Structure formats: C-alpha cells, structure tokens
Short mmCIF file of C-alpha atoms in Angstrom, two decimals:
data_model
loop_
_atom_site.label_atom_id
_atom_site.label_comp_id
_atom_site.label_asym_id
_atom_site.label_seq_id
_atom_site.Cartn_x
_atom_site.Cartn_y
_atom_site.Cartn_z
CA UNK A 77 -160.71 94.67 176.60
CA UNK A 78 -157.06 95.27 177.59
CA UNK A 79 -156.61 97.87 174.85
CA UNK A 80 -159.47 100.09 176.10
CA UNK A 81 -159.87 102.14 179.26
CA UNK A 82 -163.63 102.49 178.84
CA UNK A 83 -166.04 100.63 176.58
CA UNK A 84 -169.67 101.73 176.36
CA UNK A 85 -171.87 99.33 174.39
CA UNK A 86 -175.55 99.76 173.51
CA UNK A 87 -176.24 102.04 176.49
CA UNK A 88 -179.88 103.15 176.81
CA UNK A 89 -181.11 105.29 179.70
CA UNK A 90 -184.86 105.89 180.07
CA UNK A 91 -186.28 109.30 180.89
CA UNK A 92 -189.28 109.58 183.24
CA UNK A 93 -192.79 109.70 181.70
CA UNK A 94 -193.74 113.08 180.26
CA UNK A 95 -190.24 114.02 179.11
CA UNK A 96 -189.63 115.43 175.64
CA UNK A 97 -188.30 112.05 174.44
CA UNK A 98 -188.29 108.45 175.72
CA UNK A 99 -184.54 108.11 176.35
CA UNK A 100 -181.78 110.37 177.66
CA UNK A 101 -179.30 108.28 175.64
CA UNK A 102 -180.18 105.46 173.26
CA UNK A 103 -178.02 102.65 171.90
CA UNK A 104 -174.83 104.56 172.73
CA UNK A 105 -171.51 102.85 171.89
CA UNK A 106 -167.91 104.09 171.85
CA UNK A 107 -164.49 103.23 173.33
CA UNK A 108 -161.73 105.25 174.98
CA UNK A 109 -158.18 103.92 174.81
CA UNK A 110 -155.12 104.77 176.92
CA UNK A 111 -153.27 107.94 175.91
CA UNK A 112 -156.29 109.14 173.91
CA UNK A 113 -158.62 112.14 174.11
CA UNK A 114 -162.12 111.38 172.84
CA UNK A 115 -164.26 114.50 172.48
CA UNK A 116 -168.02 114.10 172.95
CA UNK A 117 -169.68 117.01 171.16
CA UNK A 118 -173.26 118.13 170.80
CA UNK A 119 -175.73 120.77 171.89
CA UNK A 120 -177.51 121.04 175.24
CA UNK A 121 -179.80 118.06 175.72
CA UNK A 122 -177.76 115.77 173.46
CA UNK A 123 -176.88 113.42 176.35
CA UNK A 124 -173.18 114.30 176.75
CA UNK A 125 -173.22 115.00 180.47
CA UNK A 126 -175.67 112.17 181.23
CA UNK A 127 -173.16 109.78 179.64
CA UNK A 128 -170.42 111.03 181.94
CA UNK A 129 -172.67 110.81 185.02
CA UNK A 130 -173.61 107.22 184.15
CA UNK A 131 -169.93 106.33 183.83
CA UNK A 132 -169.12 107.90 187.21
CA UNK A 133 -172.12 106.32 188.95
CA UNK A 134 -173.72 109.72 189.52
CA UNK A 135 -176.96 109.21 187.60
CA UNK A 136 -180.07 110.88 189.08
CA UNK A 137 -182.46 108.27 190.44
CA UNK A 138 -185.12 109.26 187.92
CA UNK A 139 -182.94 107.96 185.06
CA UNK A 140 -183.03 104.18 184.73
CA UNK A 141 -180.62 102.04 182.65
CA UNK A 142 -182.64 99.89 180.25
CA UNK A 143 -179.92 98.23 178.20
CA UNK A 144 -176.20 98.14 177.50
CA UNK A 145 -172.94 98.07 179.43
CA UNK A 146 -170.33 100.52 180.68
CA UNK A 147 -167.17 98.44 181.05
CA UNK A 148 -164.33 100.02 183.01
CA UNK A 149 -161.32 97.84 183.85
CA UNK A 150 -163.44 94.77 183.10
CA UNK A 151 -166.33 95.69 185.42
CA UNK A 152 -169.80 96.82 184.38
CA UNK A 153 -170.36 100.17 186.11
CA UNK A 154 -174.14 99.78 185.87
CA UNK A 155 -174.07 96.71 188.13
CA UNK A 156 -171.88 98.16 190.92
CA UNK A 157 -173.20 99.23 194.30
CA UNK A 158 -172.80 102.81 195.55
CA UNK A 159 -169.98 101.71 197.86
CA UNK A 160 -168.11 100.06 194.99
CA UNK A 161 -168.54 103.20 192.87
CA UNK A 162 -167.21 105.34 195.71
CA UNK A 163 -163.99 103.28 195.84
CA UNK A 164 -163.39 103.92 192.15
CA UNK A 165 -164.31 107.62 192.05
CA UNK A 166 -161.27 109.80 192.64
CA UNK A 167 -159.09 106.70 192.61
CA UNK A 168 -159.28 104.87 189.27
CA UNK A 169 -161.63 107.36 187.55
CA UNK A 170 -162.05 111.09 188.11
CA UNK A 171 -164.20 113.91 186.77
CA UNK A 172 -163.55 117.60 186.18
CA UNK A 173 -166.82 119.51 186.36
CA UNK A 174 -167.74 122.55 184.28
CA UNK A 175 -168.05 125.11 187.07
CA UNK A 176 -165.08 124.93 189.47
CA UNK A 177 -166.61 127.32 191.99
CA UNK A 178 -169.53 124.92 192.47
CA UNK A 179 -167.22 121.89 192.57
CA UNK A 180 -165.07 123.30 195.37
CA UNK A 181 -166.15 123.74 199.00
CA UNK A 182 -165.90 127.45 199.91
CA UNK A 183 -165.38 126.62 203.59
CA UNK A 184 -162.10 124.70 203.16
CA UNK A 185 -158.71 125.70 201.84
CA UNK A 186 -157.47 124.37 198.53
CA UNK A 187 -154.82 122.27 200.27
CA UNK A 188 -157.37 120.57 202.53
CA UNK A 189 -159.61 119.70 199.57
CA UNK A 190 -156.80 118.09 197.58
CA UNK A 191 -155.51 116.20 200.60
CA UNK A 192 -159.01 114.85 201.22
CA UNK A 193 -158.59 112.57 198.18
CA UNK A 194 -155.43 111.03 199.62
CA UNK A 195 -157.07 110.66 203.04
CA UNK A 196 -160.08 108.84 201.55
CA UNK A 197 -158.19 106.39 199.34
CA UNK A 198 -154.71 105.94 200.88
CA UNK A 199 -152.96 105.45 204.22
CA UNK A 200 -150.41 108.22 203.64
CA UNK A 201 -149.28 110.31 206.60
CA UNK A 202 -150.12 114.01 206.89
CA UNK A 203 -146.61 114.97 205.75
CA UNK A 204 -146.79 112.64 202.73
CA UNK A 205 -150.22 113.97 201.75
CA UNK A 206 -148.95 117.53 201.90
CA UNK A 207 -145.86 116.71 199.83
CA UNK A 208 -147.99 115.09 197.12
CA UNK A 209 -150.42 118.01 197.17
CA UNK A 210 -147.60 120.52 196.67
CA UNK A 211 -146.26 118.40 193.80
CA UNK A 212 -149.73 118.44 192.15
CA UNK A 213 -150.02 122.22 192.49
CA UNK A 214 -146.67 122.53 190.75
CA UNK A 215 -147.69 120.02 188.05
CA UNK A 216 -150.77 122.00 187.05
CA UNK A 217 -148.56 125.11 186.84
CA UNK A 218 -150.08 127.19 189.61
CA UNK A 219 -147.95 130.17 190.70
CA UNK A 220 -146.71 130.23 194.28
CA UNK A 221 -148.01 126.77 195.36
CA UNK A 222 -147.38 127.61 199.03
CA UNK A 223 -149.82 130.52 198.89
CA UNK A 224 -152.34 128.58 196.80
CA UNK A 225 -152.24 125.69 199.30
CA UNK A 226 -153.52 127.97 202.09
CA UNK A 227 -156.02 129.89 199.90
CA UNK A 228 -159.79 129.50 199.80
CA UNK A 229 -161.50 129.04 196.39
CA UNK A 230 -162.94 132.59 196.34
CA UNK A 231 -159.43 134.01 196.61
CA UNK A 232 -158.40 132.49 193.26
CA UNK A 233 -159.23 133.35 189.66
CA UNK A 234 -161.47 131.16 187.48
CA UNK A 235 -158.49 129.66 185.68
CA UNK A 236 -156.71 128.90 188.95
CA UNK A 237 -159.84 127.25 190.38
CA UNK A 238 -160.11 125.10 187.26
CA UNK A 239 -156.50 123.99 187.73
CA UNK A 240 -157.29 123.06 191.35
CA UNK A 241 -160.17 120.85 190.16
CA UNK A 242 -157.81 119.24 187.65
CA UNK A 243 -155.24 118.66 190.41
CA UNK A 244 -157.89 116.93 192.56
CA UNK A 245 -158.84 114.72 189.61
CA UNK A 246 -155.19 113.77 188.98
CA UNK A 247 -154.32 113.12 192.63
CA UNK A 248 -154.32 109.31 192.44
CA UNK A 249 -153.29 108.96 188.80
CA UNK A 250 -156.65 107.66 187.44
CA UNK A 251 -156.76 105.65 184.24
CA UNK A 252 -159.96 107.45 183.12
CA UNK A 253 -160.38 111.23 183.28
CA UNK A 254 -163.71 112.87 182.37
CA UNK A 255 -163.71 116.62 181.66
CA UNK A 256 -167.19 118.17 181.35
CA UNK A 257 -166.93 121.51 179.48
CA UNK A 258 -163.77 122.46 181.43
CA UNK A 259 -162.98 125.58 179.36
CA UNK A 260 -166.43 127.00 178.50
CA UNK A 261 -166.40 130.01 180.84
CA UNK A 262 -162.68 130.78 180.65
CA UNK A 263 -160.86 133.62 178.90
CA UNK A 264 -159.10 132.71 175.69
CA UNK A 265 -155.57 132.79 177.17
CA UNK A 266 -156.58 130.72 180.21
CA UNK A 267 -158.42 128.33 177.90
CA UNK A 268 -155.27 127.90 175.81
CA UNK A 269 -153.26 127.06 178.94
CA UNK A 270 -155.83 124.49 180.13
CA UNK A 271 -155.99 122.82 176.69
CA UNK A 272 -152.17 122.65 176.56
CA UNK A 273 -152.27 121.05 180.00
CA UNK A 274 -154.67 118.33 178.78
CA UNK A 275 -152.39 117.50 175.85
CA UNK A 276 -149.43 117.34 178.21
CA UNK A 277 -151.31 115.18 180.75
CA UNK A 278 -152.34 112.73 178.05
CA UNK A 279 -148.72 112.29 177.00
CA UNK A 280 -147.25 112.03 180.51
CA UNK A 281 -149.99 110.18 182.37
CA UNK A 282 -151.19 107.85 179.61
CA UNK A 283 -154.80 108.10 180.78
CA UNK A 284 -157.88 107.88 178.59
CA UNK A 285 -159.71 111.24 178.56
CA UNK A 286 -163.39 111.83 177.82
CA UNK A 287 -163.59 115.53 176.91
CA UNK A 288 -167.14 116.92 176.72
CA UNK A 289 -167.63 120.16 174.81
CA UNK A 290 -169.82 122.02 172.32
CA UNK A 291 -166.90 123.97 170.79
CA UNK A 292 -165.48 122.55 167.55
CA UNK A 293 -162.40 124.78 167.77
CA UNK A 294 -161.55 123.13 171.09
CA UNK A 295 -162.12 119.72 169.47
CA UNK A 296 -159.67 120.63 166.71
CA UNK A 297 -157.13 121.61 169.34
CA UNK A 298 -157.11 118.51 171.59
CA UNK A 299 -159.09 115.55 170.15
CA UNK A 300 -157.80 112.26 168.79
CA UNK A 301 -161.29 110.95 168.07
CA UNK A 302 -164.73 112.61 168.04
CA UNK A 303 -168.22 111.37 168.95
CA UNK A 304 -171.11 113.59 167.79
CA UNK A 305 -174.38 113.26 169.74
CA UNK A 306 -177.86 114.54 168.96
CA UNK A 307 -180.89 114.01 171.22
CA UNK A 308 -179.27 111.07 172.98
CA UNK A 309 -177.97 109.20 169.94
CA UNK A 310 -174.55 109.02 168.28
CA UNK A 311 -174.95 110.37 164.76
CA UNK A 312 -171.27 110.28 163.77
CA UNK A 313 -167.91 109.23 165.19
CA UNK A 314 -164.40 108.84 163.89
CA UNK A 315 -160.96 110.41 163.89
CA UNK A 316 -160.72 114.15 164.38
CA UNK A 317 -159.69 114.58 160.72
CA UNK A 318 -162.62 112.54 159.43
CA UNK A 319 -165.30 114.26 161.51
CA UNK A 320 -164.03 117.85 161.27
CA UNK A 321 -162.85 117.87 157.67
CA UNK A 322 -165.12 115.27 156.04
CA UNK A 323 -168.38 115.17 158.06
CA UNK A 324 -171.06 112.88 156.69
CA UNK A 325 -174.10 113.51 158.90
CA UNK A 326 -176.28 116.63 158.31
CA UNK A 327 -176.25 117.47 162.03
CA UNK A 328 -172.44 117.47 162.16
CA UNK A 329 -172.34 119.68 159.07
CA UNK A 330 -174.88 122.01 160.68
CA UNK A 331 -172.75 122.38 163.83
CA UNK A 332 -169.55 122.98 161.85
CA UNK A 333 -171.34 125.52 159.66
CA UNK A 334 -172.29 127.44 162.83
CA UNK A 335 -168.68 127.81 164.04
CA UNK A 336 -168.01 131.58 164.16
CA UNK A 337 -165.71 132.76 161.40
CA UNK A 338 -165.48 135.89 159.32
CA UNK A 339 -164.15 136.16 155.79
CA UNK A 340 -163.30 139.18 153.67
CA UNK A 341 -166.65 138.86 151.87
CA UNK A 342 -168.48 139.32 155.19
CA UNK A 343 -166.94 142.73 155.85
CA UNK A 344 -169.19 145.73 155.36
CA UNK A 345 -168.07 149.35 155.08
CA UNK A 346 -168.27 151.44 158.24
CA UNK A 347 -171.47 153.51 158.17
CA UNK A 348 -171.00 157.08 157.00
CA UNK A 349 -173.42 158.57 159.51
CA UNK A 350 -173.56 160.94 162.46
CA UNK A 351 -172.02 160.00 165.79
CA UNK A 352 -174.52 158.18 167.99
CA UNK A 353 -172.27 157.71 171.03
CA UNK A 354 -169.23 159.64 172.20
CA UNK A 355 -167.23 158.49 175.21
CA UNK A 356 -164.67 161.03 176.41
CA UNK A 357 -162.13 160.36 179.17
CA UNK A 358 -164.38 157.99 181.10
CA UNK A 359 -162.67 156.54 184.17
CA UNK A 360 -163.49 154.67 187.36
CA UNK A 361 -161.37 153.84 190.42
CA UNK A 362 -162.54 151.64 193.28
CA UNK A 363 -161.19 152.23 196.78
CA UNK A 364 -161.39 148.99 198.76
CA UNK A 365 -161.19 149.55 202.52
CA UNK A 366 -158.93 147.64 204.85
CA UNK A 367 -160.28 144.52 206.56
CA UNK A 368 -159.00 142.40 209.41
CA UNK A 369 -157.21 140.16 206.92
CA UNK A 370 -156.36 142.42 203.96
CA UNK A 371 -154.87 145.91 203.63
CA UNK A 372 -156.70 148.76 201.92
CA UNK A 373 -156.11 148.98 198.19
CA UNK A 374 -157.03 151.04 195.15
CA UNK A 375 -158.05 149.48 191.82
CA UNK A 376 -158.26 151.61 188.68
CA UNK A 377 -160.91 149.53 186.92
CA UNK A 378 -161.24 151.88 183.92
CA UNK A 379 -158.43 154.22 182.97
CA UNK A 380 -159.34 157.34 180.95
CA UNK A 381 -161.06 155.87 177.88
CA UNK A 382 -162.39 157.62 174.78
CA UNK A 383 -164.09 156.31 171.62
CA UNK A 384 -166.86 157.22 169.16
CA UNK A 385 -169.53 155.01 167.62
CA UNK A 386 -171.52 156.01 164.55
CA UNK A 387 -175.23 155.40 164.08
CA UNK A 388 -175.74 151.86 162.74
CA UNK A 389 -172.23 150.71 163.72
CA UNK A 390 -171.44 147.68 165.89
CA UNK A 391 -168.45 148.14 168.16
CA UNK A 392 -167.06 145.09 169.99
CA UNK A 393 -165.26 145.63 173.29
CA UNK A 394 -163.05 142.61 173.94
CA UNK A 395 -160.71 141.57 176.71
CA UNK A 396 -160.24 139.03 179.46
CA UNK A 397 -161.97 138.96 182.83
CA UNK A 398 -160.77 141.91 184.86
CA UNK A 399 -159.97 143.99 181.80
CA UNK A 400 -162.65 146.57 182.69
CA UNK A 401 -165.25 145.74 180.00
CA UNK A 402 -168.24 145.32 182.30
CA UNK A 403 -167.26 148.27 184.52
CA UNK A 404 -166.99 150.45 181.42
CA UNK A 405 -170.49 149.40 180.33
CA UNK A 406 -171.96 150.01 183.79
CA UNK A 407 -170.41 153.49 183.77
CA UNK A 408 -171.88 154.19 180.31
CA UNK A 409 -175.41 153.65 181.60
CA UNK A 410 -174.57 155.00 185.07
CA UNK A 411 -175.40 151.84 186.96
CA UNK A 412 -171.94 152.62 188.35
CA UNK A 413 -171.10 156.30 188.72
CA UNK A 414 -167.83 157.13 186.90
CA UNK A 415 -165.25 159.36 188.55
CA UNK A 416 -164.74 161.53 185.48
CA UNK A 417 -165.49 161.78 181.78
CA UNK A 418 -168.46 162.30 179.49
CA UNK A 419 -170.95 160.02 177.72
CA UNK A 420 -172.83 161.76 174.92
CA UNK A 421 -175.82 160.26 173.10
CA UNK A 422 -176.72 162.40 170.08
CA UNK A 423 -174.71 165.19 171.71
CA UNK A 424 -176.51 165.05 175.09
CA UNK A 425 -174.15 164.35 178.01
CA UNK A 426 -175.60 161.75 180.40
CA UNK A 427 -173.11 162.77 183.07
CA UNK A 428 -174.84 166.16 183.40
CA UNK A 429 -178.19 164.61 184.25
CA UNK A 430 -179.43 164.34 187.81
CA UNK A 431 -180.30 160.86 189.13
CA UNK A 432 -183.99 161.70 188.79
CA UNK A 433 -183.45 162.61 185.11
CA UNK A 434 -181.53 159.40 184.31
CA UNK A 435 -184.70 157.31 184.43
CA UNK A 436 -185.96 158.91 181.23
CA UNK A 437 -182.47 159.02 179.66
CA UNK A 438 -181.99 155.25 180.04
CA UNK A 439 -184.69 154.79 177.44
CA UNK A 440 -182.04 155.67 174.86
CA UNK A 441 -179.51 153.03 175.94
CA UNK A 442 -180.60 149.47 176.82
CA UNK A 443 -178.66 146.35 177.75
CA UNK A 444 -178.97 142.59 177.19
CA UNK A 445 -177.19 140.72 179.97
CA UNK A 446 -175.11 137.55 179.74
CA UNK A 447 -177.38 135.15 181.63
CA UNK A 448 -180.84 134.74 180.06
CA UNK A 449 -181.92 132.59 183.00
CA UNK A 450 -181.19 135.25 185.62
CA UNK A 451 -182.44 138.18 183.51
CA UNK A 452 -186.13 137.21 183.52
CA UNK A 453 -188.48 136.97 186.50
CA UNK A 454 -189.68 133.34 186.65
CA UNK A 455 -192.93 134.37 188.40
CA UNK A 456 -194.16 136.77 185.72
CA UNK A 457 -195.35 136.04 182.20
CA UNK A 458 -193.26 137.10 179.23
CA UNK A 459 -195.98 139.56 178.24
CA UNK A 460 -195.91 141.31 181.61
CA UNK A 461 -192.14 141.64 181.46
CA UNK A 462 -192.14 142.98 177.89
CA UNK A 463 -194.75 145.68 178.41
CA UNK A 464 -193.40 146.88 181.77
CA UNK A 465 -190.83 149.26 180.24
CA UNK A 466 -193.12 151.10 177.81
CA UNK A 467 -195.89 151.39 180.42
CA UNK A 468 -193.40 152.97 182.85
CA UNK A 469 -192.71 155.59 180.16
CA UNK A 470 -196.42 156.36 179.70
CA UNK A 471 -197.34 154.11 176.76
CA UNK A 472 -200.93 152.75 176.96
CA UNK A 473 -201.13 149.03 177.77
CA UNK A 474 -202.91 148.12 174.52
CA UNK A 475 -200.24 149.85 172.44
CA UNK A 476 -197.48 148.20 174.51
CA UNK A 477 -198.99 144.74 173.87
CA UNK A 478 -199.18 145.52 170.16
CA UNK A 479 -195.50 146.52 170.23
CA UNK A 480 -194.62 143.32 172.13
CA UNK A 481 -196.32 141.15 169.50
CA UNK A 482 -194.42 142.96 166.75
CA UNK A 483 -191.06 142.47 168.48
CA UNK A 484 -191.76 138.80 169.19
CA UNK A 485 -192.24 138.38 165.45
CA UNK A 486 -188.97 140.25 164.78
CA UNK A 487 -187.04 137.98 167.18
CA UNK A 488 -188.77 134.95 165.61
CA UNK A 489 -190.91 133.90 168.56
CA UNK A 490 -194.56 132.83 168.46
CA UNK A 491 -197.26 135.25 169.73
CA UNK A 492 -198.41 132.76 172.39
CA UNK A 493 -195.10 133.39 174.20
CA UNK A 494 -196.77 136.43 175.78
CA UNK A 495 -198.82 134.20 178.09
CA UNK A 496 -196.04 131.78 179.01
CA UNK A 497 -193.36 131.85 181.72
CA UNK A 498 -189.54 131.93 181.31
CA UNK A 499 -189.16 128.34 182.56
CA UNK A 500 -191.05 127.14 179.48
CA UNK A 501 -188.30 128.33 177.11
CA UNK A 502 -184.77 127.24 176.22
CA UNK A 503 -181.72 129.42 176.84
CA UNK A 504 -181.65 130.65 173.24
CA UNK A 505 -185.35 131.50 173.32
CA UNK A 506 -184.93 133.38 176.60
CA UNK A 507 -182.10 135.41 175.10
CA UNK A 508 -184.37 136.34 172.16
CA UNK A 509 -187.00 137.48 174.67
CA UNK A 510 -184.38 139.57 176.52
CA UNK A 511 -183.46 141.21 173.20
CA UNK A 512 -187.14 141.97 172.53
CA UNK A 513 -187.54 143.46 176.02
CA UNK A 514 -184.54 145.75 175.48
CA UNK A 515 -186.03 146.96 172.18
CA UNK A 516 -189.50 147.66 173.62
CA UNK A 517 -188.57 151.25 174.56
CA UNK A 518 -187.02 151.91 171.13
CA UNK A 519 -183.44 152.64 172.29
CA UNK A 520 -180.87 154.39 170.17
CA UNK A 521 -178.06 152.18 171.51
CA UNK A 522 -178.19 148.48 172.41
CA UNK A 523 -175.50 146.93 174.62
CA UNK A 524 -175.04 143.14 174.52
CA UNK A 525 -172.90 142.09 177.50
CA UNK A 526 -171.57 138.55 176.76
CA UNK A 527 -175.03 137.86 175.33
CA UNK A 528 -174.10 134.62 173.53
CA UNK A 529 -171.29 133.18 175.66
CA UNK A 530 -173.56 130.64 177.40
CA UNK A 531 -175.30 129.42 174.22
CA UNK A 532 -174.73 126.39 172.01
CA UNK A 533 -172.89 127.10 168.78
CA UNK A 534 -175.94 126.82 166.51
CA UNK A 535 -178.12 128.93 168.85
CA UNK A 536 -175.23 131.40 169.12
CA UNK A 537 -175.16 131.73 165.35
CA UNK A 538 -178.92 132.37 165.25
CA UNK A 539 -178.74 135.07 167.96
CA UNK A 540 -175.77 136.79 166.30
CA UNK A 541 -177.62 136.82 162.97
CA UNK A 542 -180.74 138.09 164.72
CA UNK A 543 -178.80 140.98 166.31
CA UNK A 544 -177.28 141.88 162.92
CA UNK A 545 -180.72 141.80 161.25
CA UNK A 546 -182.27 143.99 163.96
CA UNK A 547 -179.36 146.44 163.72
CA UNK A 548 -179.86 146.78 159.97
CA UNK A 549 -183.66 146.94 160.16
CA UNK A 550 -183.94 149.43 163.03
CA UNK A 551 -180.74 151.41 162.47
CA UNK A 552 -179.47 150.55 165.93
CA UNK A 553 -176.03 151.35 167.25
CA UNK A 554 -174.61 148.35 169.11
CA UNK A 555 -171.91 147.76 171.69
CA UNK A 556 -171.03 144.06 171.88
CA UNK A 557 -169.06 143.04 174.99
CA UNK A 558 -167.25 139.69 174.73
CA UNK A 559 -164.06 137.79 175.57
CA UNK A 560 -164.40 135.64 172.44
CA UNK A 561 -162.56 137.22 169.52
CA UNK A 562 -164.20 134.82 167.04
CA UNK A 563 -167.64 136.11 168.03
CA UNK A 564 -166.41 139.71 167.97
CA UNK A 565 -165.14 139.26 164.42
CA UNK A 566 -168.45 137.83 163.24
CA UNK A 567 -170.78 140.51 164.62
CA UNK A 568 -168.79 143.75 164.74
CA UNK A 569 -167.58 146.45 162.40
CA UNK A 570 -164.80 147.69 164.67
CA UNK A 571 -163.12 146.53 167.88
CA UNK A 572 -161.75 148.07 171.06
CA UNK A 573 -159.32 145.82 172.96
CA UNK A 574 -159.11 146.40 176.72
CA UNK A 575 -156.39 145.27 179.11
CA UNK A 576 -156.29 146.11 182.84
CA UNK A 577 -158.75 148.95 182.45
CA UNK A 578 -157.07 150.51 179.43
CA UNK A 579 -158.13 150.55 175.78
CA UNK A 580 -154.89 149.30 174.19
CA UNK A 581 -156.11 149.07 170.58
CA UNK A 582 -158.93 150.33 168.34
CA UNK A 583 -159.56 149.52 164.70
CA UNK A 584 -161.75 147.76 162.17
CA UNK A 585 -162.01 143.97 162.35
CA UNK A 586 -159.62 143.65 159.40
CA UNK A 587 -157.07 145.95 161.04
CA UNK A 588 -157.17 144.31 164.48
CA UNK A 589 -157.08 140.74 163.16
CA UNK A 590 -154.82 141.36 160.18
CA UNK A 591 -152.31 143.80 161.63
CA UNK A 592 -152.55 144.01 165.45
CA UNK A 593 -150.41 146.71 167.02
CA UNK A 594 -150.64 145.90 170.73
CA UNK A 595 -148.68 143.00 172.22
CA UNK A 596 -151.76 142.14 174.29
CA UNK A 597 -153.92 141.87 171.16
CA UNK A 598 -151.31 139.61 169.59
CA UNK A 599 -151.39 137.40 172.71
CA UNK A 600 -155.19 137.12 172.53
CA UNK A 601 -155.13 136.24 168.84
CA UNK A 602 -152.38 133.66 169.34
CA UNK A 603 -154.40 131.97 172.11
CA UNK A 604 -157.54 131.40 170.00
CA UNK A 605 -158.21 127.63 169.69
CA UNK A 606 -158.52 125.85 166.35
CA UNK A 607 -156.30 128.20 164.35
CA UNK A 608 -154.76 125.34 162.40
CA UNK A 609 -158.19 124.04 161.40
CA UNK A 610 -159.71 125.57 158.29
CA UNK A 611 -163.46 125.16 158.08
CA UNK A 612 -164.32 122.73 155.26
CA UNK A 613 -166.49 123.95 152.40
CA UNK A 614 -169.78 122.19 153.15
CA UNK A 615 -171.89 124.02 150.58
CA UNK A 616 -171.90 121.12 148.13
CA UNK A 617 -172.72 118.58 150.84
CA UNK A 618 -175.45 120.79 152.25
CA UNK A 619 -176.96 121.35 148.84
#
C-alpha cells in the first residue's frame, strides 16, 4: 500500500431503519495516490460527503459500518478509537468543509484559529506558531497577512474565509486532504483562484486530494481521476479523460448532458414586443454610521442604472458578490427604497406610489429567492402557502385552490403536494413550489434571484427548462440574477453585467460572450472553469 495515500475497499455503511434505502454507501472502492486529485462527483444523496466523514472518523452515530476497510497509512480508520482519530485529524489528514463561515469560530481571530492546530499537535513556542501561521497566510495568497491574522471571520469575504480554512487544513502538511464542495458558493473569479491553488498545492505538497463536487466543469479543471457515485454506489470511475469524454454509464451521461452550455442553435430572436419594464437612473447609497471600532463610511451600492426589458424577454443580471445585483432587485420591488430613479411597469412608475399603494402594485412583480429551504414556512402546508397571495388580493378560496392545482401541474408537481409540508420535498421540488407561489398572483414580471445556484446540475437543468417553458407559455418577462455566466447564457436572451454597483456592459448573449467590451466582463469569462473541455456528443450513446 506504499503507492497509495488512501485505499477504500468494499465499504458499506448502513442507514437506520425507515430510510429511503438500506445503505448510505455500498461496496465502495477507490484509491487516492500521492500528488493526485481524485474528484468524487454525484448529486445530493449520492454518498459523497458520507464517504469523507467516514474517512475522517466523523460519521454520525446512526450510521454503522457493515463491511469494508478504509486504509490510511496502513491503518484501518474504521477500527480506530476516537482518541486515535483525533491525533490524525489536522495532523496527517485534514478536511476543508463546504461552508467556511460555519467551519470557523466567530468568537476567535483567524490567527488564533490557525495557531490552535499547532498548539494541539506540536510543542512549538508561541513565536514559532505565529511565524508558521504568517507563512501559511502568505502561502494561500491572502492580502495583508498581518491584518488578516488579527481579523475575525465576519470581517473577511467568502473567498478569504475559504482560504483561511485551507490554511488550517495545510498547517501540518497532511498527506491526505479532503475538500468537500470548496467552491460551490464562490464567485467565478474567486473559484478560479481557489482551483488554481489546489493545482499548485498538489504539485508543491505532494498530498493526495479527495475533491468532492457536483460540478463537471470544476472536475475538468482540477481532476486526475474521477469517481461517479449514485445513491451510494460507484457507477463509473477512471481517468478524467475517460469519464468526461467517453462516459459509459447512463447516469454519468445524464449528468454531463445537464452541464449548462448554450450553442448558436439555442439562440432565439429578441421578442419584438412592447416594453414591460423600464428602469431609469435607479440608484442607492448606504450611509453606514461610525461605531466604536470603525469610522463612518458611504457605500454607493447601485450607481445610476438604466435598462429596458421587453414583454417575453429574459434579462440576466450577472456579477460577483458585492456588485449590486441583489440591491438593484430589492430597489426594483421597493423592498429597499432607492434614492433616485424610476421603475415603470407597463408605463406606470412604481416610485410614485405611496407605501399603502405598493401592496397592490407588487402583484405585478414577483420574486423567487435563492434558498428554497428558507423561502417556505415549515409549519404550513404547501396549499396554505400557495393560496395566501391570491386570497390577500380578494380571490375566493375555492378559486385560489383551483389555481394552485393548475400551477402545480405546470411546475410538474403532483396534486397531493397541497396537503404536504416543505420538509417532505427535496430542494429542487421546493424551488418548483416557490416558482408556483410566485405565479399564483399572475405577475407581469418574474425575478429569479440566484434561483438555481444551490441545486444539483440535473435539477438545475430541469428548473431552468421549467422557467423557460413558463415564460413562453404565460408570456412572462423575466429577470434572472446570477453569478454563474454559464447559467445566464442558457436561460437568458440578453445580459447586463454589473461591477461595484455599475452596469458595465449590456448586450445579447452572443454579443457579451462573443465580443465582450468591458475588461470586467472579459475577466469573468476568462475565469469560467472547464473552458478547455468540450462537451462530448452523447446523442448516439443516449439513443
């Protein structure tokens, strides 16, 4: 076993009685070698994260190993005590979790949390621990390491927090590094930096890396070998070229087919219709008062912005976190009051309406939020939540229920969903329900704010297709807010690119992708993962 860092053989983990299947993972086998990135890919519930938890000795007590081995440096991890696991974790093996804000303690500075690893596993002095911590901050390319060292997690950006978690994992030069969806929630440019860092770490550190993801473009960017999992079983594994360019299993082909792409044949002409939405000079500035620790400051979240959207058109608003996308949307529907500008729906200016009149006006413009789990009340049935809007606008309950059943059919949900609760549905199903709820009041404009960013690739494809079908069927005008240019290209007719509160570019998908004018747009396009991977033609294999 000297040529492998980790060897998993015949691993089977039993689920408790009453689960949707007998085993969390079943007969799982694969190896990770030094200086190698093995990507574990699959949808939610495929067993990816459970595999990493079993390797790290972090399995929930309800999951019981039934068979197999996890050999790390010649020792079976399933037979070790908790104390023996604790000596290895952070020392010989380390894990980078998906959400860095949850992985970091908000009560301690970044420097203290990195130094804690050295204090737990070494006898280094305080000065030596600090020197090594500063070297790690520099290695993961954080700006101004001295400032970062004394910062708390909430004072850093998402990308900086992720680099801190990586620095903690690298502190003692582990031979096995596990990264669980480390780039899922990051902007495209930050994602590109983190992926480049993993490639660099593999070359310089020589560690074996288990990289868990559901994004095939990320796999194409960093993987040496790929393991595809479905419902706890490995359905395909091999080199990155074999799996991505010559997949043999139907499930792998299904996932690759769902990767967002847009070709010239997908383009449709811009609708030749009346203007549904006009935004004129909309702007918003936040004045943040002075505190005991920070001076007062002014942030121009949205600089004067103007654009038109025709009836039946889908406009994507793209940009990184902090670009002003969400503030712009909140100003459009006056959840945040803009400082100046006009928002006209069919020629009627929402900015002229009193707060008491906005309640009726919001019927014309509805929003689907990013998180389908936080958007629905877990204590109320789906039916109650769907009919609430129409009833508030005077629609009789019987007619509202009839409308709810019709929209459930449109979003491809069963009628019995009316009597069930949100916890009984998957993330993709909840997002379909949120779309149905937004359509219940028959809006003229539908806003989707990062509505597919948290979904698996195949579910994402279904929801994007559903939104396109509803747009065409109901003649909706759509604003699609996203930081993923691949998704924007697939769903939209035209694109507005925002940077630091300013709309720096506007054009059709072909114009923005084919001939970008703004340097910022060029940077975003250059940072998209998987650009050197051309999707294989799977039509013959699928047929």
